Amino acid sequence: MLKADIQLRLSRLDLDAAFTVESGEVVALLGPNGSGKSTTLRALMGLLPLAGGQVVLDGTVLEDPAQHIKVPPENRPIGLMFQDYLLFPHLSAVENVAFGLRAKGTDKKTARERATRTLARLGLDGALASARPGAMSGGQQQRVAMARALVTEPKLLLLDEPLAALDVSTKTDVRRLLREALRQSEAANVLVTHDLLDAVALGDRMVVIGDGKIVQTGTPAEVTSRPRSRYVADLVGVNLLHGTASGTVLDIDGGGQILTTSAASGPVLATVSPTAVAVSRPRPEGHEPNTWAGQISAVDLMGDRVRVRIDGTPGITAEVSPRAVEELKLDDGGELWACVDPAAITVYPP
């Protein structure tokens, strides 16, 4: 089990993040660029000294500035897996995997046997185990990197964007193999990723970090269904509104007022799917609730749908069909009316 309380200052980043990871659990660490994800991994590895807090792994204190304890990186029982593979080009797959064992004092024969078995578990045996990285595909190289990280049976496995360099079709197969390997491991696993699908497919729990602080934790379902930051809302693809509720009336921070079907009181968060935002121009007839005007600030094609950003009070993003873009001449910009059904708004505590 990992107990991490990481406190340090690096340039403009003031990192203060505490979390735990059970043995066999996968925690997906997410956040925008510069939020502190990679710094957290480097601190766990021992490459950045803590200013405060401590890192404890399976009851052993790896670092505690107050007690003047700092185990060197090379003596920490940690496995590493990166997106760039970092394989030795002059060594075969089995030699790359056996390298870590040999560095820890395992005899050559035993190291090769364990490396061969680990590679076979990941579908690399026979000629592939004897091949050098240059003769392998990206997916095969990543499986070698995966085997190298797992073969030493680390107590903590750190995975930094491990699937980012793979194409979509290869990523699906490697993700499945990685998920199976992590489920069989007894290590505490910390996965840094920007990919929501990787976080949901591989993570048992999510930890979202922003500006050096943890802003949300929970299962993938809990985090994605009730985002508490703009970053997560954008990742999930929903509008996130901050406001103050009085019954079913919600006063939006920054201006604007909408009606909901959920009564609440005090500060709240509210989400609205872009597909639930109807758009029109000129102003729709009648007196429908939650109808307001705004200015089109962006029109982005996303596959067979188009996202339209409407700056107003409140600002909101709608998702429409390409036909609607043409019929309403949305590419021309200008004023656009947005309308949201109160029943389509989800309200919850901040």
Coordinates of C-alpha atoms in Angstrom, one line a residue:
M1 CA 0.0 0.0 0.0
L2 CA 1.2 3.5 -0.9
K3 CA 0.6 6.4 1.5
A4 CA 1.8 9.6 -0.2
D5 CA 1.7 13.1 1.2
I6 CA 3.8 15.1 -1.3
Q7 CA 4.7 18.7 -0.4
L8 CA 7.2 20.6 -2.5
R9 CA 7.7 23.7 -4.5
L10 CA 9.0 23.6 -8.1
S11 CA 9.3 26.9 -10.0
R12 CA 5.7 28.2 -10.0
L13 CA 4.2 25.0 -8.9
D14 CA 3.3 24.6 -5.2
L15 CA 2.5 20.9 -4.9
D16 CA 0.5 19.7 -1.9
A17 CA -1.2 16.4 -2.7
A18 CA -2.0 13.5 -0.4
F19 CA -3.5 10.2 -1.5
T20 CA -3.3 6.4 -0.9
V21 CA -3.2 3.5 -3.3
E22 CA -4.0 0.0 -2.1
S23 CA -2.0 -3.0 -3.2
G24 CA -3.4 -4.3 -6.5
E25 CA -5.3 -1.0 -7.0
V26 CA -4.9 1.3 -10.1
V27 CA -5.3 5.0 -9.4
A28 CA -5.5 7.2 -12.5
L29 CA -4.0 10.6 -11.9
L30 CA -5.5 13.2 -14.2
G31 CA -5.2 17.0 -14.6
P32 CA -4.3 19.7 -17.1
N33 CA -0.7 20.4 -18.2
G34 CA 1.3 21.9 -15.4
S35 CA -1.0 20.7 -12.7
G36 CA 1.6 18.6 -11.0
K37 CA 1.0 15.0 -12.3
S38 CA 4.6 14.3 -13.6
T39 CA 6.0 16.2 -10.6
T40 CA 4.1 13.8 -8.3
L41 CA 5.6 10.8 -10.1
R42 CA 9.1 12.2 -9.9
A43 CA 8.7 12.8 -6.2
L44 CA 7.5 9.2 -5.7
M45 CA 10.6 8.0 -7.6
G46 CA 12.8 10.1 -5.3
L47 CA 14.1 12.4 -8.1
L48 CA 12.6 15.5 -6.4
P49 CA 13.1 16.0 -2.7
L50 CA 10.1 16.7 -0.5
A51 CA 9.8 19.9 1.5
G52 CA 7.2 18.2 3.7
G53 CA 5.0 15.2 4.1
Q54 CA 6.2 11.7 3.5
V55 CA 6.1 8.7 1.2
V56 CA 5.4 5.3 2.8
L57 CA 5.3 2.0 0.8
D58 CA 4.1 -1.2 2.5
G59 CA 4.9 0.3 5.9
T60 CA 8.5 1.3 4.9
V61 CA 9.2 5.1 5.0
L62 CA 10.8 6.0 1.7
E63 CA 11.0 9.7 2.4
D64 CA 10.2 11.9 5.4
P65 CA 12.0 15.3 5.6
A66 CA 11.0 15.7 9.2
Q67 CA 12.9 12.5 10.1
H68 CA 15.7 13.1 7.6
I69 CA 14.8 9.9 5.8
K70 CA 15.3 9.7 2.0
V71 CA 15.8 6.3 0.3
P72 CA 17.8 6.8 -3.0
P73 CA 15.8 6.3 -6.2
E74 CA 17.8 3.1 -7.1
N75 CA 16.9 1.5 -3.8
R76 CA 13.1 2.1 -4.0
P77 CA 11.0 -1.0 -5.1
I78 CA 9.4 0.9 -7.9
G79 CA 8.7 -0.1 -11.5
L80 CA 8.5 2.5 -14.3
M81 CA 6.6 2.5 -17.6
F82 CA 6.7 5.5 -20.0
Q83 CA 5.2 6.3 -23.3
D84 CA 8.6 6.5 -25.1
Y85 CA 9.5 2.8 -24.2
L86 CA 13.2 3.7 -23.5
L87 CA 14.4 0.3 -24.6
F88 CA 18.0 -0.4 -25.2
P89 CA 18.3 -0.6 -29.0
H90 CA 21.3 -3.0 -29.0
L91 CA 19.6 -5.6 -26.7
S92 CA 16.9 -8.2 -27.6
A93 CA 13.5 -8.1 -26.0
V94 CA 14.4 -10.7 -23.5
E95 CA 17.7 -9.0 -22.7
N96 CA 15.9 -5.7 -22.2
V97 CA 13.4 -7.3 -19.7
A98 CA 16.2 -9.2 -17.9
F99 CA 18.3 -6.0 -17.5
G100 CA 16.5 -4.8 -14.4
L101 CA 16.8 -8.2 -12.7
R102 CA 20.5 -8.4 -13.5
A103 CA 21.0 -4.9 -12.1
K104 CA 19.4 -6.2 -8.8
G105 CA 21.8 -9.1 -8.6
T106 CA 19.8 -11.9 -10.2
D107 CA 22.0 -14.5 -12.0
K108 CA 21.9 -14.5 -15.8
K109 CA 20.0 -17.8 -16.3
T110 CA 17.3 -17.0 -13.8
A111 CA 16.9 -13.5 -15.1
R112 CA 16.4 -14.7 -18.7
E113 CA 13.9 -17.4 -17.6
R114 CA 11.8 -14.9 -15.7
A115 CA 12.0 -12.4 -18.6
T116 CA 11.0 -15.0 -21.1
R117 CA 8.0 -16.0 -19.0
T118 CA 6.9 -12.4 -18.5
L119 CA 7.2 -11.7 -22.2
A120 CA 5.2 -14.9 -23.1
R121 CA 2.4 -13.7 -20.8
L122 CA 2.2 -10.6 -23.0
G123 CA 2.2 -12.5 -26.2
L124 CA 5.9 -12.1 -27.1
D125 CA 7.6 -15.4 -27.4
G126 CA 9.8 -17.3 -29.9
A127 CA 11.4 -15.0 -32.5
L128 CA 9.8 -11.9 -31.0
A129 CA 11.5 -12.5 -27.7
S130 CA 14.9 -12.6 -29.5
A131 CA 14.2 -9.5 -31.7
R132 CA 15.6 -6.1 -31.1
P133 CA 13.4 -3.1 -30.6
G134 CA 14.1 -1.7 -34.1
A135 CA 12.5 -4.8 -35.6
M136 CA 9.3 -4.4 -33.6
S137 CA 6.1 -2.5 -34.0
G138 CA 5.2 0.3 -31.5
G139 CA 2.7 -2.1 -29.8
Q140 CA 5.3 -4.8 -29.4
Q141 CA 7.9 -2.4 -28.0
Q142 CA 5.4 -1.2 -25.5
R143 CA 4.7 -4.7 -24.4
V144 CA 8.4 -5.2 -23.9
A145 CA 8.5 -2.0 -21.8
M146 CA 5.5 -3.4 -19.8
A147 CA 7.3 -6.7 -19.2
R148 CA 10.4 -4.9 -18.0
A149 CA 8.3 -2.9 -15.5
L150 CA 6.5 -6.0 -14.2
V151 CA 9.3 -8.6 -14.1
T152 CA 11.0 -7.2 -11.0
E153 CA 7.6 -7.5 -9.1
P154 CA 7.7 -3.9 -7.8
K155 CA 5.7 -2.8 -4.8
L156 CA 4.8 0.4 -6.7
L157 CA 4.3 0.7 -10.4
L158 CA 4.3 4.2 -12.0
L159 CA 2.9 4.5 -15.5
D160 CA 3.4 7.8 -17.3
E161 CA 1.1 8.1 -20.4
P162 CA 2.0 4.5 -21.3
L163 CA -0.3 4.2 -24.3
A164 CA 0.0 7.8 -25.7
A165 CA 2.4 6.9 -28.5
L166 CA 0.3 4.1 -29.9
D167 CA -2.2 4.3 -32.7
V168 CA -5.9 3.7 -32.0
S169 CA -6.1 0.0 -33.1
T170 CA -2.9 -1.0 -31.4
K171 CA -3.8 0.9 -28.2
T172 CA -7.0 -1.2 -27.8
D173 CA -5.0 -4.5 -27.7
V174 CA -2.2 -3.1 -25.5
R175 CA -4.7 -1.6 -23.1
R176 CA -6.4 -4.9 -22.7
L177 CA -3.1 -6.7 -22.0
L178 CA -2.1 -3.9 -19.6
R179 CA -5.4 -4.2 -17.7
E180 CA -5.0 -7.9 -17.3
A181 CA -1.4 -7.5 -16.2
L182 CA -2.3 -4.9 -13.6
R183 CA -5.1 -7.0 -12.3
Q184 CA -2.7 -9.9 -11.7
S185 CA -0.1 -7.6 -10.0
E186 CA 0.1 -7.0 -6.2
A187 CA 1.7 -3.6 -6.7
A188 CA 0.2 -0.3 -6.0
N189 CA -0.3 1.3 -9.4
V190 CA -0.3 5.0 -10.3
L191 CA -1.3 5.8 -13.9
V192 CA -0.9 9.3 -15.3
T193 CA -3.0 9.9 -18.4
H194 CA -4.8 12.5 -20.4
D195 CA -7.0 9.9 -22.0
L196 CA -10.4 9.5 -20.3
L197 CA -10.9 6.0 -21.9
D198 CA -7.5 4.8 -20.4
A199 CA -8.5 6.2 -17.0
V200 CA -11.9 4.5 -17.1
A201 CA -10.7 1.2 -18.5
L202 CA -7.6 0.9 -16.3
G203 CA -8.4 2.8 -13.2
D204 CA -10.2 1.6 -10.1
R205 CA -10.2 5.2 -8.8
M206 CA -9.4 8.6 -10.2
V207 CA -7.5 11.4 -8.5
V208 CA -7.9 14.8 -10.3
I209 CA -5.2 17.4 -9.6
G210 CA -5.2 21.1 -10.5
D211 CA -2.7 23.7 -9.6
G212 CA -0.8 21.3 -7.3
K213 CA -3.9 20.5 -5.3
I214 CA -6.3 17.5 -5.4
V215 CA -9.7 18.7 -6.6
Q216 CA -11.6 15.5 -6.9
T217 CA -11.3 11.8 -6.1
G218 CA -13.6 8.8 -6.6
T219 CA -14.4 5.9 -8.9
P220 CA -14.5 6.6 -12.6
A221 CA -18.3 6.6 -12.5
E222 CA -18.4 9.1 -9.6
V223 CA -15.9 11.5 -11.1
T224 CA -17.4 11.5 -14.6
S225 CA -21.0 11.8 -13.5
R226 CA -20.4 14.7 -11.2
P227 CA -17.3 16.7 -12.4
R228 CA -16.1 19.3 -9.9
S229 CA -13.7 21.1 -12.2
R230 CA -13.7 22.6 -15.7
Y231 CA -11.0 20.2 -16.7
V232 CA -13.0 17.1 -15.9
A233 CA -16.2 18.6 -17.4
D234 CA -14.3 19.2 -20.7
L235 CA -12.8 15.7 -20.5
V236 CA -16.3 14.2 -20.1
G237 CA -17.8 16.7 -22.7
V238 CA -20.4 18.5 -20.6
N239 CA -21.1 22.1 -19.6
L240 CA -20.3 22.8 -16.0
L241 CA -22.0 25.8 -14.2
H242 CA -21.3 27.2 -10.8
G243 CA -24.0 29.0 -9.0
T244 CA -26.3 29.5 -6.0
A245 CA -29.6 27.7 -5.7
S246 CA -32.8 28.8 -4.1
G247 CA -35.3 26.1 -4.6
T248 CA -35.5 25.4 -8.3
V249 CA -34.0 28.8 -9.3
L250 CA -30.2 28.8 -10.0
D251 CA -28.3 32.1 -10.1
I252 CA -25.2 31.4 -12.2
D253 CA -21.9 32.8 -11.0
G254 CA -20.9 35.6 -13.5
G255 CA -24.5 36.3 -14.4
G256 CA -27.6 34.7 -15.6
Q257 CA -30.4 32.7 -14.0
I258 CA -31.9 29.3 -15.0
L259 CA -34.6 27.0 -13.7
T260 CA -34.1 23.4 -12.7
T261 CA -36.3 20.5 -11.6
S262 CA -34.2 19.8 -8.6
A263 CA -34.7 21.9 -5.5
A264 CA -31.6 22.9 -3.6
S265 CA -30.2 25.6 -1.4
G266 CA -26.8 27.4 -1.4
P267 CA -23.8 26.9 -3.6
V268 CA -24.2 24.1 -6.2
L269 CA -22.7 22.8 -9.4
A270 CA -24.8 22.0 -12.4
T271 CA -24.1 20.0 -15.6
V272 CA -25.8 20.2 -19.0
S273 CA -25.0 17.9 -21.9
P274 CA -24.3 20.0 -25.1
T275 CA -26.8 17.7 -26.9
A276 CA -29.5 19.1 -24.6
V277 CA -28.9 22.7 -25.6
A278 CA -31.3 23.7 -28.4
V279 CA -30.3 26.7 -30.6
S280 CA -32.2 29.0 -32.9
R281 CA -32.3 32.4 -34.5
P282 CA -34.1 34.6 -34.5
R283 CA -35.5 34.5 -31.0
P284 CA -37.9 31.5 -30.5
E285 CA -41.5 32.2 -30.2
G286 CA -43.3 31.8 -26.9
H287 CA -41.9 32.1 -23.4
E288 CA -39.9 28.9 -22.8
P289 CA -37.9 28.9 -19.6
N290 CA -34.1 28.9 -19.8
T291 CA -33.9 30.8 -23.1
W292 CA -31.3 33.4 -23.5
A293 CA -29.2 35.1 -26.2
G294 CA -25.5 34.9 -26.7
Q295 CA -22.8 35.4 -29.3
I296 CA -21.2 32.6 -31.3
S297 CA -17.5 32.4 -30.4
A298 CA -16.5 29.0 -31.9
V299 CA -17.8 26.4 -34.2
D300 CA -15.9 23.1 -34.1
L301 CA -16.5 20.0 -36.2
M302 CA -16.3 16.8 -34.1
G303 CA -17.0 13.8 -36.4
D304 CA -20.6 13.9 -37.5
R305 CA -21.5 16.5 -34.9
V306 CA -20.6 20.2 -34.5
R307 CA -20.0 22.0 -31.2
V308 CA -21.0 25.6 -31.0
R309 CA -19.7 27.8 -28.2
I310 CA -22.1 30.6 -27.2
D311 CA -20.8 33.4 -25.0
G312 CA -23.6 34.8 -22.9
T313 CA -25.0 34.9 -19.4
P314 CA -24.4 32.1 -18.9
G315 CA -22.0 30.9 -21.5
I316 CA -22.7 27.4 -22.8
T317 CA -21.7 24.9 -25.5
A318 CA -24.3 23.3 -27.8
E319 CA -23.9 20.3 -30.0
V320 CA -25.8 20.3 -33.3
S321 CA -25.8 18.5 -36.7
P322 CA -23.8 19.8 -39.7
R323 CA -27.2 20.5 -41.4
A324 CA -28.1 22.9 -38.5
V325 CA -24.9 24.7 -39.1
E326 CA -25.8 25.3 -42.7
E327 CA -29.5 26.1 -42.1
L328 CA -28.8 28.6 -39.3
K329 CA -25.6 29.9 -40.9
L330 CA -23.7 29.4 -37.7
D331 CA -20.3 29.8 -39.4
D332 CA -21.2 33.5 -39.9
G333 CA -21.2 34.0 -36.1
G334 CA -23.5 36.6 -34.6
E335 CA -26.3 36.3 -32.1
L336 CA -27.7 32.9 -31.3
W337 CA -30.5 31.9 -28.9
A338 CA -29.9 28.9 -26.5
C339 CA -32.6 27.0 -24.8
V340 CA -32.3 24.2 -22.1
D341 CA -35.1 22.1 -20.7
P342 CA -35.0 22.3 -16.9
A343 CA -35.2 18.5 -16.7
A344 CA -31.9 18.2 -18.6
I345 CA -30.0 20.0 -15.8
T346 CA -28.2 17.9 -13.2
V347 CA -27.7 19.8 -9.9
Y348 CA -25.4 18.6 -7.0
P349 CA -23.3 19.9 -4.1
P350 CA -19.8 21.4 -4.9

